[in-house]
PDB file of C-alpha atoms in Angstrom:
ATOM      1  CA  UNK G 187     -18.923 -22.135   0.839  1.00  0.00           C
ATOM      2  CA  UNK G 188     -18.195 -19.761   4.044  1.00  0.00           C
ATOM      3  CA  UNK G 189     -15.354 -17.533   3.677  1.00  0.00           C
ATOM      4  CA  UNK G 190     -12.457 -17.364   6.381  1.00  0.00           C
ATOM      5  CA  UNK G 191     -11.492 -13.800   6.966  1.00  0.00           C
ATOM      6  CA  UNK G 192      -7.841 -15.394   8.412  1.00  0.00           C
ATOM      7  CA  UNK G 193      -6.990 -16.360   5.230  1.00  0.00           C
ATOM      8  CA  UNK G 194      -7.195 -12.946   3.468  1.00  0.00           C
ATOM      9  CA  UNK G 195      -4.367 -10.966   2.213  1.00  0.00           C
ATOM     10  CA  UNK G 196      -3.354  -7.262   1.630  1.00  0.00           C
ATOM     11  CA  UNK G 197      -1.934  -8.149  -1.665  1.00  0.00           C
ATOM     12  CA  UNK G 198      -1.222  -5.003  -3.326  1.00  0.00           C
ATOM     13  CA  UNK G 199      -1.564  -1.174  -3.372  1.00  0.00           C
ATOM     14  CA  UNK G 200      -1.889   0.612  -6.847  1.00  0.00           C
ATOM     15  CA  UNK G 201      -0.325   3.813  -8.138  1.00  0.00           C
ATOM     16  CA  UNK G 202      -0.775   5.444 -11.422  1.00  0.00           C
ATOM     17  CA  UNK G 203       2.945   6.564 -13.113  1.00  0.00           C
ATOM     18  CA  UNK G 204       3.751   8.784 -15.981  1.00  0.00           C
ATOM     19  CA  UNK G 205       6.964   6.718 -17.590  1.00  0.00           C
ATOM     20  CA  UNK G 206       6.733   3.060 -16.629  1.00  0.00           C
ATOM     21  CA  UNK G 207      10.766   2.520 -17.436  1.00  0.00           C
ATOM     22  CA  UNK G 208      11.619   5.226 -14.965  1.00  0.00           C
ATOM     23  CA  UNK G 209       9.108   3.738 -12.573  1.00  0.00           C
ATOM     24  CA  UNK G 210      10.247   0.357 -12.807  1.00  0.00           C
ATOM     25  CA  UNK G 211      14.132   1.495 -12.566  1.00  0.00           C
ATOM     26  CA  UNK G 212      13.534   3.191  -9.300  1.00  0.00           C
ATOM     27  CA  UNK G 213      11.539   0.369  -7.658  1.00  0.00           C
ATOM     28  CA  UNK G 214      14.305  -2.254  -9.060  1.00  0.00           C
ATOM     29  CA  UNK G 215      16.716   0.056  -7.169  1.00  0.00           C
ATOM     30  CA  UNK G 216      14.794  -0.671  -4.148  1.00  0.00           C
ATOM     31  CA  UNK G 217      15.128  -4.483  -4.740  1.00  0.00           C
ATOM     32  CA  UNK G 218      11.598  -4.997  -6.368  1.00  0.00           C
ATOM     33  CA  UNK G 219      11.117  -7.433  -8.889  1.00  0.00           C
ATOM     34  CA  UNK G 220       8.509  -7.408 -11.618  1.00  0.00           C
ATOM     35  CA  UNK G 221       6.301 -10.793 -10.832  1.00  0.00           C
ATOM     36  CA  UNK G 222       3.688 -10.010 -13.490  1.00  0.00           C
ATOM     37  CA  UNK G 223       2.207  -7.943 -16.400  1.00  0.00           C
ATOM     38  CA  UNK G 224      -1.110  -7.705 -17.125  1.00  0.00           C
ATOM     39  CA  UNK G 225      -1.705  -5.968 -21.044  1.00  0.00           C
ATOM     40  CA  UNK G 226      -4.918  -4.237 -21.549  1.00  0.00           C
ATOM     41  CA  UNK G 227      -4.367  -2.682 -25.072  1.00  0.00           C
ATOM     42  CA  UNK G 228      -7.759  -2.195 -25.490  1.00  0.00           C
ATOM     43  CA  UNK G 229      -8.200   0.277 -22.518  1.00  0.00           C
ATOM     44  CA  UNK G 230      -5.020   1.279 -23.490  1.00  0.00           C
ATOM     45  CA  UNK G 231      -3.137   0.964 -20.319  1.00  0.00           C
ATOM     46  CA  UNK G 232      -0.619  -1.544 -18.777  1.00  0.00           C
ATOM     47  CA  UNK G 233      -0.221  -2.996 -14.938  1.00  0.00           C
ATOM     48  CA  UNK G 234       3.189  -3.754 -13.864  1.00  0.00           C
ATOM     49  CA  UNK G 235       2.919  -5.885 -10.377  1.00  0.00           C
ATOM     50  CA  UNK G 236       6.133  -5.424  -8.388  1.00  0.00           C
ATOM     51  CA  UNK G 237       7.356  -7.341  -5.113  1.00  0.00           C
ATOM     52  CA  UNK G 238      10.585  -8.733  -3.287  1.00  0.00           C
ATOM     53  CA  UNK G 239      11.039 -12.040  -4.920  1.00  0.00           C
ATOM     54  CA  UNK G 240      14.683 -13.455  -3.479  1.00  0.00           C
ATOM     55  CA  UNK G 241      15.004 -16.536  -1.579  1.00  0.00           C
ATOM     56  CA  UNK G 242      14.940 -14.366   1.604  1.00  0.00           C
ATOM     57  CA  UNK G 243      11.739 -12.665   0.673  1.00  0.00           C
ATOM     58  CA  UNK G 244       8.580 -13.223   2.741  1.00  0.00           C
ATOM     59  CA  UNK G 245       6.525 -14.358  -0.083  1.00  0.00           C
ATOM     60  CA  UNK G 246       9.407 -15.939  -2.199  1.00  0.00           C
ATOM     61  CA  UNK G 247       8.113 -17.636  -5.319  1.00  0.00           C
ATOM     62  CA  UNK G 248       4.249 -17.459  -4.579  1.00  0.00           C
ATOM     63  CA  UNK G 249       1.558 -16.749  -7.096  1.00  0.00           C
ATOM     64  CA  UNK G 250       0.930 -12.853  -7.118  1.00  0.00           C
ATOM     65  CA  UNK G 251      -2.574 -13.137  -5.847  1.00  0.00           C
ATOM     66  CA  UNK G 252      -0.909 -15.203  -2.694  1.00  0.00           C
ATOM     67  CA  UNK G 253       1.193 -12.614  -1.629  1.00  0.00           C
ATOM     68  CA  UNK G 254       1.355  -9.566   0.841  1.00  0.00           C
ATOM     69  CA  UNK G 255       3.595  -6.473  -0.375  1.00  0.00           C
ATOM     70  CA  UNK G 256       2.839  -6.219  -4.008  1.00  0.00           C
ATOM     71  CA  UNK G 257       3.005  -2.909  -5.481  1.00  0.00           C
ATOM     72  CA  UNK G 258       0.954  -2.487  -8.791  1.00  0.00           C
ATOM     73  CA  UNK G 259       1.995   0.510 -11.127  1.00  0.00           C
ATOM     74  CA  UNK G 260      -0.730   1.573 -13.546  1.00  0.00           C
ATOM     75  CA  UNK G 261       0.429   3.026 -17.492  1.00  0.00           C
ATOM     76  CA  UNK G 262      -2.022   4.920 -19.218  1.00  0.00           C
ATOM     77  CA  UNK G 263      -0.541   5.111 -22.746  1.00  0.00           C
ATOM     78  CA  UNK G 264       0.847   8.015 -23.622  1.00  0.00           C
ATOM     79  CA  UNK G 265       1.618   9.873 -20.304  1.00  0.00           C
ATOM     80  CA  UNK G 266       5.056   9.295 -21.003  1.00  0.00           C
ATOM     81  CA  UNK G 267       5.743  11.464 -23.768  1.00  0.00           C
ATOM     82  CA  UNK G 268       2.877  14.297 -22.371  1.00  0.00           C
ATOM     83  CA  UNK G 269       4.536  17.170 -20.779  1.00  0.00           C
ATOM     84  CA  UNK G 270       2.190  18.558 -19.051  1.00  0.00           C
ATOM     85  CA  UNK G 271       1.181  15.260 -17.230  1.00  0.00           C
ATOM     86  CA  UNK G 272       1.256  15.001 -13.583  1.00  0.00           C
ATOM     87  CA  UNK G 273       0.082  13.010 -10.897  1.00  0.00           C
ATOM     88  CA  UNK G 274      -1.055  13.879  -7.561  1.00  0.00           C
ATOM     89  CA  UNK G 275       1.230  12.312  -4.765  1.00  0.00           C
ATOM     90  CA  UNK G 276      -1.676  12.504  -2.437  1.00  0.00           C
ATOM     91  CA  UNK G 277       0.464  14.885   0.227  1.00  0.00           C
ATOM     92  CA  UNK G 278      -0.879  18.324  -0.966  1.00  0.00           C
ATOM     93  CA  UNK G 279      -3.952  20.098  -1.927  1.00  0.00           C
ATOM     94  CA  UNK G 280      -5.726  19.333  -4.016  1.00  0.00           C
ATOM     95  CA  UNK G 281      -5.545  15.813  -4.092  1.00  0.00           C
ATOM     96  CA  UNK G 282      -4.335  15.106  -0.215  1.00  0.00           C
ATOM     97  CA  UNK G 283      -5.711  11.814   1.226  1.00  0.00           C
ATOM     98  CA  UNK G 284      -2.960   8.727   0.331  1.00  0.00           C
ATOM     99  CA  UNK G 285       0.333   9.627   2.010  1.00  0.00           C
ATOM    100  CA  UNK G 286       2.730   6.956   1.218  1.00  0.00           C
ATOM    101  CA  UNK G 287       4.050   3.371   0.542  1.00  0.00           C
ATOM    102  CA  UNK G 288       6.880   2.264   2.975  1.00  0.00           C
ATOM    103  CA  UNK G 289      10.041  -0.369   2.634  1.00  0.00           C
ATOM    104  CA  UNK G 290      11.974  -1.584   5.930  1.00  0.00           C
ATOM    105  CA  UNK G 291      15.307  -2.594   5.386  1.00  0.00           C
ATOM    106  CA  UNK G 292      18.257  -3.806   7.214  1.00  0.00           C
ATOM    107  CA  UNK G 293      20.523  -1.135   7.393  1.00  0.00           C
ATOM    108  CA  UNK G 294      18.719   2.314   7.299  1.00  0.00           C
ATOM    109  CA  UNK G 295      21.750   4.555   7.088  1.00  0.00           C
ATOM    110  CA  UNK G 296      23.546   2.402   4.147  1.00  0.00           C
ATOM    111  CA  UNK G 297      19.862   2.042   2.497  1.00  0.00           C
ATOM    112  CA  UNK G 298      19.511   5.746   1.980  1.00  0.00           C
ATOM    113  CA  UNK G 299      22.922   6.533   1.114  1.00  0.00           C
ATOM    114  CA  UNK G 300      22.403   3.834  -1.754  1.00  0.00           C
ATOM    115  CA  UNK G 301      19.313   5.836  -2.989  1.00  0.00           C
ATOM    116  CA  UNK G 302      20.787   9.054  -2.503  1.00  0.00           C
ATOM    117  CA  UNK G 303      24.181   7.808  -4.576  1.00  0.00           C
ATOM    118  CA  UNK G 304      21.921   6.822  -7.645  1.00  0.00           C
ATOM    119  CA  UNK G 305      20.648  10.565  -7.868  1.00  0.00           C
ATOM    120  CA  UNK G 306      17.208  10.160  -6.421  1.00  0.00           C
ATOM    121  CA  UNK G 307      15.651  12.998  -3.969  1.00  0.00           C
ATOM    122  CA  UNK G 308      14.321  12.776  -0.917  1.00  0.00           C
ATOM    123  CA  UNK G 309      11.367  14.864   0.876  1.00  0.00           C
ATOM    124  CA  UNK G 310      13.316  13.972   3.851  1.00  0.00           C
ATOM    125  CA  UNK G 311      16.432  12.409   4.676  1.00  0.00           C
ATOM    126  CA  UNK G 312      17.425  10.562   8.019  1.00  0.00           C
ATOM    127  CA  UNK G 313      19.142  13.789   9.346  1.00  0.00           C
ATOM    128  CA  UNK G 314      16.405  16.086   8.835  1.00  0.00           C
ATOM    129  CA  UNK G 315      14.398  17.205  11.422  1.00  0.00           C
ATOM    130  CA  UNK G 316      14.076  15.365  14.943  1.00  0.00           C
ATOM    131  CA  UNK G 317      13.245  11.906  13.764  1.00  0.00           C
ATOM    132  CA  UNK G 318      16.461  10.461  12.990  1.00  0.00           C
ATOM    133  CA  UNK G 319      15.297   6.621  12.380  1.00  0.00           C
ATOM    134  CA  UNK G 320      12.845   7.410   8.888  1.00  0.00           C
ATOM    135  CA  UNK G 321      13.715   8.575   5.559  1.00  0.00           C
ATOM    136  CA  UNK G 322      11.603   9.626   2.870  1.00  0.00           C
ATOM    137  CA  UNK G 323      12.713   9.032  -0.598  1.00  0.00           C
ATOM    138  CA  UNK G 324      10.970  10.745  -3.884  1.00  0.00           C
ATOM    139  CA  UNK G 325      10.055   8.036  -6.687  1.00  0.00           C
ATOM    140  CA  UNK G 326       9.975   9.591 -10.260  1.00  0.00           C
ATOM    141  CA  UNK G 327       6.479  10.800  -9.614  1.00  0.00           C
ATOM    142  CA  UNK G 328       7.023  12.361  -6.690  1.00  0.00           C
ATOM    143  CA  UNK G 329       5.428   9.788  -4.376  1.00  0.00           C
ATOM    144  CA  UNK G 330       6.711   9.754  -1.266  1.00  0.00           C
ATOM    145  CA  UNK G 331       8.297   6.267  -0.235  1.00  0.00           C
ATOM    146  CA  UNK G 332       9.009   5.913   3.519  1.00  0.00           C
ATOM    147  CA  UNK G 333      12.439   4.031   4.489  1.00  0.00           C
ATOM    148  CA  UNK G 334      11.981   2.609   7.965  1.00  0.00           C
ATOM    149  CA  UNK G 335      14.598   0.263   9.962  1.00  0.00           C
ATOM    150  CA  UNK G 336      14.278  -3.651  10.873  1.00  0.00           C
ATOM    151  CA  UNK G 337      17.327  -2.946  12.858  1.00  0.00           C
ATOM    152  CA  UNK G 338      18.176  -0.422  15.876  1.00  0.00           C
ATOM    153  CA  UNK G 339      18.982   2.364  14.021  1.00  0.00           C
ATOM    154  CA  UNK G 340      22.434   3.178  16.488  1.00  0.00           C
ATOM    155  CA  UNK G 341      23.602  -0.184  15.800  1.00  0.00           C
ATOM    156  CA  UNK G 342      23.984   0.333  12.038  1.00  0.00           C
ATOM    157  CA  UNK G 343      25.480   3.737  11.866  1.00  0.00           C
ATOM    158  CA  UNK G 344      29.174   2.837  10.968  1.00  0.00           C
ATOM    159  CA  UNK G 345      27.319  -0.171   8.458  1.00  0.00           C
ATOM    160  CA  UNK G 346      28.489   0.743   4.888  1.00  0.00           C
ATOM    161  CA  UNK G 347      26.402  -2.224   3.376  1.00  0.00           C
ATOM    162  CA  UNK G 348      22.799  -3.280   2.627  1.00  0.00           C
ATOM    163  CA  UNK G 349      21.190  -6.628   1.635  1.00  0.00           C
ATOM    164  CA  UNK G 350      18.265  -5.871  -1.022  1.00  0.00           C
ATOM    165  CA  UNK G 351      16.883  -9.621  -0.392  1.00  0.00           C
ATOM    166  CA  UNK G 352      16.246  -8.723   3.212  1.00  0.00           C
ATOM    167  CA  UNK G 353      14.009  -5.819   2.497  1.00  0.00           C
ATOM    168  CA  UNK G 354      10.042  -5.803   2.973  1.00  0.00           C
ATOM    169  CA  UNK G 355       7.183  -3.793   1.824  1.00  0.00           C
ATOM    170  CA  UNK G 356       5.742  -3.053   4.887  1.00  0.00           C
ATOM    171  CA  UNK G 357       3.011  -0.644   4.496  1.00  0.00           C
ATOM    172  CA  UNK G 358       0.696   2.031   2.436  1.00  0.00           C
ATOM    173  CA  UNK G 359      -0.374   5.044   4.424  1.00  0.00           C
ATOM    174  CA  UNK G 360      -3.890   6.711   3.767  1.00  0.00           C
ATOM    175  CA  UNK G 361      -5.205   9.396   5.886  1.00  0.00           C
ATOM    176  CA  UNK G 362      -8.582   8.885   7.392  1.00  0.00           C
ATOM    177  CA  UNK G 363     -11.143  11.479   9.039  1.00  0.00           C
ATOM    178  CA  UNK G 364     -12.724   9.510  11.540  1.00  0.00           C
ATOM    179  CA  UNK G 365     -10.481   6.921  13.322  1.00  0.00           C
ATOM    180  CA  UNK G 366     -13.084   4.909  14.865  1.00  0.00           C
ATOM    181  CA  UNK G 367     -15.467   4.573  11.747  1.00  0.00           C
ATOM    182  CA  UNK G 368     -12.082   3.715  10.090  1.00  0.00           C
ATOM    183  CA  UNK G 369     -10.867   0.800  12.509  1.00  0.00           C
ATOM    184  CA  UNK G 370     -14.282  -0.348  12.899  1.00  0.00           C
ATOM    185  CA  UNK G 371     -14.561  -1.016   9.131  1.00  0.00           C
ATOM    186  CA  UNK G 372     -10.960  -2.484   8.743  1.00  0.00           C
ATOM    187  CA  UNK G 373     -11.543  -4.570  11.802  1.00  0.00           C
ATOM    188  CA  UNK G 374     -14.967  -5.989  11.603  1.00  0.00           C
ATOM    189  CA  UNK G 375     -15.643  -5.431   7.890  1.00  0.00           C
ATOM    190  CA  UNK G 376     -12.399  -6.225   6.333  1.00  0.00           C
ATOM    191  CA  UNK G 377     -11.128  -8.694   8.882  1.00  0.00           C
ATOM    192  CA  UNK G 378      -7.857  -7.102   9.499  1.00  0.00           C
ATOM    193  CA  UNK G 379      -6.019  -7.115  13.137  1.00  0.00           C
ATOM    194  CA  UNK G 380      -4.905  -3.687  14.893  1.00  0.00           C
ATOM    195  CA  UNK G 381      -1.305  -4.345  14.751  1.00  0.00           C
ATOM    196  CA  UNK G 382       0.218  -1.296  16.521  1.00  0.00           C
ATOM    197  CA  UNK G 383      -0.574   2.372  17.701  1.00  0.00           C
ATOM    198  CA  UNK G 384       1.503   5.333  17.736  1.00  0.00           C
ATOM    199  CA  UNK G 385      -0.300   8.332  19.464  1.00  0.00           C
ATOM    200  CA  UNK G 386       1.881  11.573  18.911  1.00  0.00           C
ATOM    201  CA  UNK G 387      -0.274  13.607  20.964  1.00  0.00           C
ATOM    202  CA  UNK G 388       2.058  16.737  20.818  1.00  0.00           C
ATOM    203  CA  UNK G 389       1.643  16.750  16.978  1.00  0.00           C
ATOM    204  CA  UNK G 390      -2.371  15.968  17.020  1.00  0.00           C
ATOM    205  CA  UNK G 391      -2.348  12.966  15.400  1.00  0.00           C
ATOM    206  CA  UNK G 392      -2.167   9.084  15.465  1.00  0.00           C
ATOM    207  CA  UNK G 393      -0.942   6.343  13.670  1.00  0.00           C
ATOM    208  CA  UNK G 394      -2.635   2.788  13.675  1.00  0.00           C
ATOM    209  CA  UNK G 395      -0.981  -0.109  11.681  1.00  0.00           C
ATOM    210  CA  UNK G 396      -3.591  -2.986  10.564  1.00  0.00           C
ATOM    211  CA  UNK G 397      -2.953  -6.122   8.500  1.00  0.00           C
ATOM    212  CA  UNK G 398      -3.656  -9.685   8.456  1.00  0.00           C
ATOM    213  CA  UNK G 399      -1.780 -11.521  11.035  1.00  0.00           C
ATOM    214  CA  UNK G 400      -1.273 -15.036   9.407  1.00  0.00           C
ATOM    215  CA  UNK G 401       0.779 -17.250  11.033  1.00  0.00           C
ATOM    216  CA  UNK G 402       2.578 -14.219  13.133  1.00  0.00           C
ATOM    217  CA  UNK G 403       1.002 -13.707  16.309  1.00  0.00           C
ATOM    218  CA  UNK G 404       0.152  -9.569  16.597  1.00  0.00           C
ATOM    219  CA  UNK G 405       2.469  -8.305  18.767  1.00  0.00           C
ATOM    220  CA  UNK G 406       0.896  -7.686  22.602  1.00  0.00           C
ATOM    221  CA  UNK G 407       3.074  -4.500  23.064  1.00  0.00           C
ATOM    222  CA  UNK G 408       3.776  -1.555  20.742  1.00  0.00           C
ATOM    223  CA  UNK G 409       5.532   1.299  22.692  1.00  0.00           C
ATOM    224  CA  UNK G 410       5.840   4.869  20.786  1.00  0.00           C
ATOM    225  CA  UNK G 411       9.509   4.898  18.989  1.00  0.00           C
ATOM    226  CA  UNK G 412       9.566   1.247  18.561  1.00  0.00           C
ATOM    227  CA  UNK G 413       8.141  -0.584  15.451  1.00  0.00           C
ATOM    228  CA  UNK G 414       7.717  -4.206  16.311  1.00  0.00           C
ATOM    229  CA  UNK G 415       6.096  -4.670  12.750  1.00  0.00           C
ATOM    230  CA  UNK G 416       8.985  -3.912  10.680  1.00  0.00           C
ATOM    231  CA  UNK G 417       9.583  -7.597   9.551  1.00  0.00           C
ATOM    232  CA  UNK G 418       6.302  -7.945   8.062  1.00  0.00           C
ATOM    233  CA  UNK G 419       4.650  -7.126   4.693  1.00  0.00           C
ATOM    234  CA  UNK G 420       1.180  -6.029   3.501  1.00  0.00           C
ATOM    235  CA  UNK G 421       0.156  -3.656   6.419  1.00  0.00           C
ATOM    236  CA  UNK G 422      -2.294  -0.628   6.036  1.00  0.00           C
ATOM    237  CA  UNK G 423      -1.363   2.446   8.002  1.00  0.00           C
ATOM    238  CA  UNK G 424      -4.351   4.829   9.027  1.00  0.00           C
ATOM    239  CA  UNK G 425      -3.259   8.396  10.030  1.00  0.00           C
ATOM    240  CA  UNK G 426      -5.987  10.263  12.021  1.00  0.00           C
ATOM    241  CA  UNK G 427      -5.289  14.008  12.376  1.00  0.00           C
ATOM    242  CA  UNK G 428      -7.611  15.049  15.437  1.00  0.00           C
ATOM    243  CA  UNK G 429     -10.546  16.985  15.017  1.00  0.00           C
ATOM    244  CA  UNK G 430     -11.148  16.021  11.302  1.00  0.00           C
ATOM    245  CA  UNK G 431     -14.084  13.647  12.487  1.00  0.00           C
ATOM    246  CA  UNK G 432     -15.998  16.807  13.903  1.00  0.00           C
ATOM    247  CA  UNK G 433     -15.499  18.780  10.559  1.00  0.00           C
ATOM    248  CA  UNK G 434     -19.049  17.909   8.338  1.00  0.00           C
ATOM    249  CA  UNK G 435     -17.180  19.234   5.035  1.00  0.00           C
ATOM    250  CA  UNK G 436     -13.946  17.933   5.630  1.00  0.00           C
ATOM    251  CA  UNK G 437     -13.358  15.132   3.211  1.00  0.00           C
ATOM    252  CA  UNK G 438      -9.688  13.430   2.026  1.00  0.00           C
ATOM    253  CA  UNK G 439      -9.063  12.764  -1.650  1.00  0.00           C
ATOM    254  CA  UNK G 440      -9.898   9.254  -2.702  1.00  0.00           C
ATOM    255  CA  UNK G 441      -7.047   9.477  -5.675  1.00  0.00           C
ATOM    256  CA  UNK G 442      -9.476   8.380  -8.384  1.00  0.00           C
ATOM    257  CA  UNK G 443     -10.958  11.943  -8.779  1.00  0.00           C
ATOM    258  CA  UNK G 444      -9.098  14.637 -10.380  1.00  0.00           C
ATOM    259  CA  UNK G 445      -6.211  14.887  -9.828  1.00  0.00           C
ATOM    260  CA  UNK G 446      -5.352  11.487 -10.312  1.00  0.00           C
ATOM    261  CA  UNK G 447      -2.268   9.250  -8.464  1.00  0.00           C
ATOM    262  CA  UNK G 448      -2.978   6.770  -6.085  1.00  0.00           C
ATOM    263  CA  UNK G 449      -5.781   4.202  -7.224  1.00  0.00           C
ATOM    264  CA  UNK G 450      -6.959   1.300  -4.374  1.00  0.00           C
ATOM    265  CA  UNK G 451      -5.506  -1.130  -2.123  1.00  0.00           C
ATOM    266  CA  UNK G 452      -6.513  -4.446  -3.358  1.00  0.00           C
ATOM    267  CA  UNK G 453      -7.100  -7.644  -0.493  1.00  0.00           C
ATOM    268  CA  UNK G 454      -7.208 -11.206  -2.001  1.00  0.00           C
ATOM    269  CA  UNK G 455      -9.602 -14.142  -0.552  1.00  0.00           C
ATOM    270  CA  UNK G 456     -10.354 -17.711  -0.307  1.00  0.00           C
ATOM    271  CA  UNK G 457     -13.294 -17.620  -1.917  1.00  0.00           C
ATOM    272  CA  UNK G 458     -14.409 -14.332  -4.218  1.00  0.00           C
ATOM    273  CA  UNK G 459     -18.201 -15.433  -4.375  1.00  0.00           C
ATOM    274  CA  UNK G 460     -18.672 -16.207  -0.561  1.00  0.00           C
ATOM    275  CA  UNK G 461     -16.247 -13.155   0.195  1.00  0.00           C
ATOM    276  CA  UNK G 462     -18.904 -10.634  -1.909  1.00  0.00           C
ATOM    277  CA  UNK G 463     -21.999 -12.348  -0.313  1.00  0.00           C
ATOM    278  CA  UNK G 464     -20.442 -11.494   3.143  1.00  0.00           C
ATOM    279  CA  UNK G 465     -19.554  -8.336   2.314  1.00  0.00           C
ATOM    280  CA  UNK G 466     -22.966  -7.747   0.523  1.00  0.00           C
ATOM    281  CA  UNK G 467     -24.642  -8.948   4.000  1.00  0.00           C
ATOM    282  CA  UNK G 468     -22.374  -6.466   6.027  1.00  0.00           C
ATOM    283  CA  UNK G 469     -24.264  -3.748   3.719  1.00  0.00           C
ATOM    284  CA  UNK G 470     -20.768  -2.138   2.196  1.00  0.00           C
ATOM    285  CA  UNK G 471     -20.762   0.557  -0.200  1.00  0.00           C
ATOM    286  CA  UNK G 472     -19.558  -1.032  -3.523  1.00  0.00           C
ATOM    287  CA  UNK G 473     -17.923   0.721  -6.368  1.00  0.00           C
ATOM    288  CA  UNK G 474     -18.171  -2.259  -8.232  1.00  0.00           C
ATOM    289  CA  UNK G 475     -19.908  -5.538  -7.665  1.00  0.00           C
ATOM    290  CA  UNK G 476     -18.478  -8.716  -9.259  1.00  0.00           C
ATOM    291  CA  UNK G 477     -21.642  -9.047 -11.469  1.00  0.00           C
ATOM    292  CA  UNK G 478     -20.904  -5.472 -12.831  1.00  0.00           C
ATOM    293  CA  UNK G 479     -19.348  -5.278 -15.929  1.00  0.00           C
ATOM    294  CA  UNK G 480     -17.274  -7.026 -17.928  1.00  0.00           C
ATOM    295  CA  UNK G 481     -14.859  -7.927 -15.378  1.00  0.00           C
ATOM    296  CA  UNK G 482     -16.514 -10.589 -13.375  1.00  0.00           C
ATOM    297  CA  UNK G 483     -13.161 -11.435 -11.388  1.00  0.00           C
ATOM    298  CA  UNK G 484     -12.687  -8.471  -9.357  1.00  0.00           C
ATOM    299  CA  UNK G 485     -14.992  -6.038  -6.691  1.00  0.00           C
ATOM    300  CA  UNK G 486     -14.536  -2.795  -5.748  1.00  0.00           C
ATOM    301  CA  UNK G 487     -15.505  -1.762  -2.165  1.00  0.00           C
ATOM    302  CA  UNK G 488     -15.171   1.770  -0.688  1.00  0.00           C
ATOM    303  CA  UNK G 489     -14.104   2.593   2.644  1.00  0.00           C
ATOM    304  CA  UNK G 490     -15.705   4.804   4.866  1.00  0.00           C
ATOM    305  CA  UNK G 491     -13.438   7.867   3.342  1.00  0.00           C
ATOM    306  CA  UNK G 492     -14.413   6.982  -0.081  1.00  0.00           C
ATOM    307  CA  UNK G 493     -10.750   5.041  -0.805  1.00  0.00           C
ATOM    308  CA  UNK G 494     -11.243   2.070  -3.162  1.00  0.00           C
ATOM    309  CA  UNK G 495     -10.419  -1.867  -2.081  1.00  0.00           C
ATOM    310  CA  UNK G 496     -10.398  -4.139  -4.870  1.00  0.00           C
ATOM    311  CA  UNK G 497     -11.032  -7.672  -4.275  1.00  0.00           C
ATOM    312  CA  UNK G 498      -9.533 -10.694  -5.843  1.00  0.00           C
ATOM    313  CA  UNK G 499      -9.444 -14.299  -5.798  1.00  0.00           C
ATOM    314  CA  UNK G 500      -6.486 -15.854  -4.186  1.00  0.00           C
ATOM    315  CA  UNK G 501      -5.500 -18.082  -6.688  1.00  0.00           C
ATOM    316  CA  UNK G 502      -3.609 -20.882  -4.793  1.00  0.00           C
ATOM    317  CA  UNK G 503      -6.735 -21.171  -2.620  1.00  0.00           C
ATOM    318  CA  UNK G 504      -8.898 -21.851  -5.381  1.00  0.00           C
ATOM    319  CA  UNK G 505      -8.295 -21.290  -9.163  1.00  0.00           C
ATOM    320  CA  UNK G 506     -10.660 -18.509 -11.025  1.00  0.00           C
ATOM    321  CA  UNK G 507      -8.692 -16.336 -13.425  1.00  0.00           C
ATOM    322  CA  UNK G 508      -5.486 -17.140 -15.644  1.00  0.00           C
ATOM    323  CA  UNK G 509      -3.604 -14.367 -14.569  1.00  0.00           C
TER     324      UNK G 509
END
């Protein structure tokens, strides 16, 4: 059987966390729900899968592999009681690479105020700096959670309520060394479409938003300062800082070498065996082939910067694993 990349989904992004109770409390405040949990006591870790799952959610009631916009939290037993344990949030050295996850909300002022009222800190409040249309909250491990608006910011200024059921887990951001190589990889190897480009030449960087369109058409225009993809889930944001591609010694951190934090992104596919055969034919760099090790239901590909991309079966399209 052949594989159809139009049926792929950017399923989840994985973050390591120190204390799952603290992390779950925070992300549940943002409206996310635990939709699955995998316990692996033999290897001393648990996996928590969170997503928006209200009747208004984009992927309501879907199997966890048949979704976009899932957040996987990995907890290694004992870290919660280790006073010295810290994750690398990806935004400082050593360990710079991954940048943030992002949720889009209905009324951004009210949403940010609710987070602040709950006692959580911000890397950037709405009122900080010149960019008054985005904020960055800090989760219990110091990961940055970007908050963007689904509605025009000037129209929601006086609104005091926010509806968690309308929120979306919009995107995951990673920094890339060479935009041309990364765009070629994600478009031609992974089968994604470029949804939006934002060029910030004055600050020396570009942002590229990619994803799997599904039934929604790719936006035909994407002017700076306007976000036509805020209503979507499962997007990947690539941040390219000008000039890094010319530095032979320059390298981003993949999150899996020390210091650890971000782990991987994951795509679910229509036929796992066929998809991996296609990837093999395209001579991808493998971290783990399907046939490696004991876990025969997952594979890991390396992108041009060495970030890990997990590949799993979409269980709605073809049953393979009972998870």
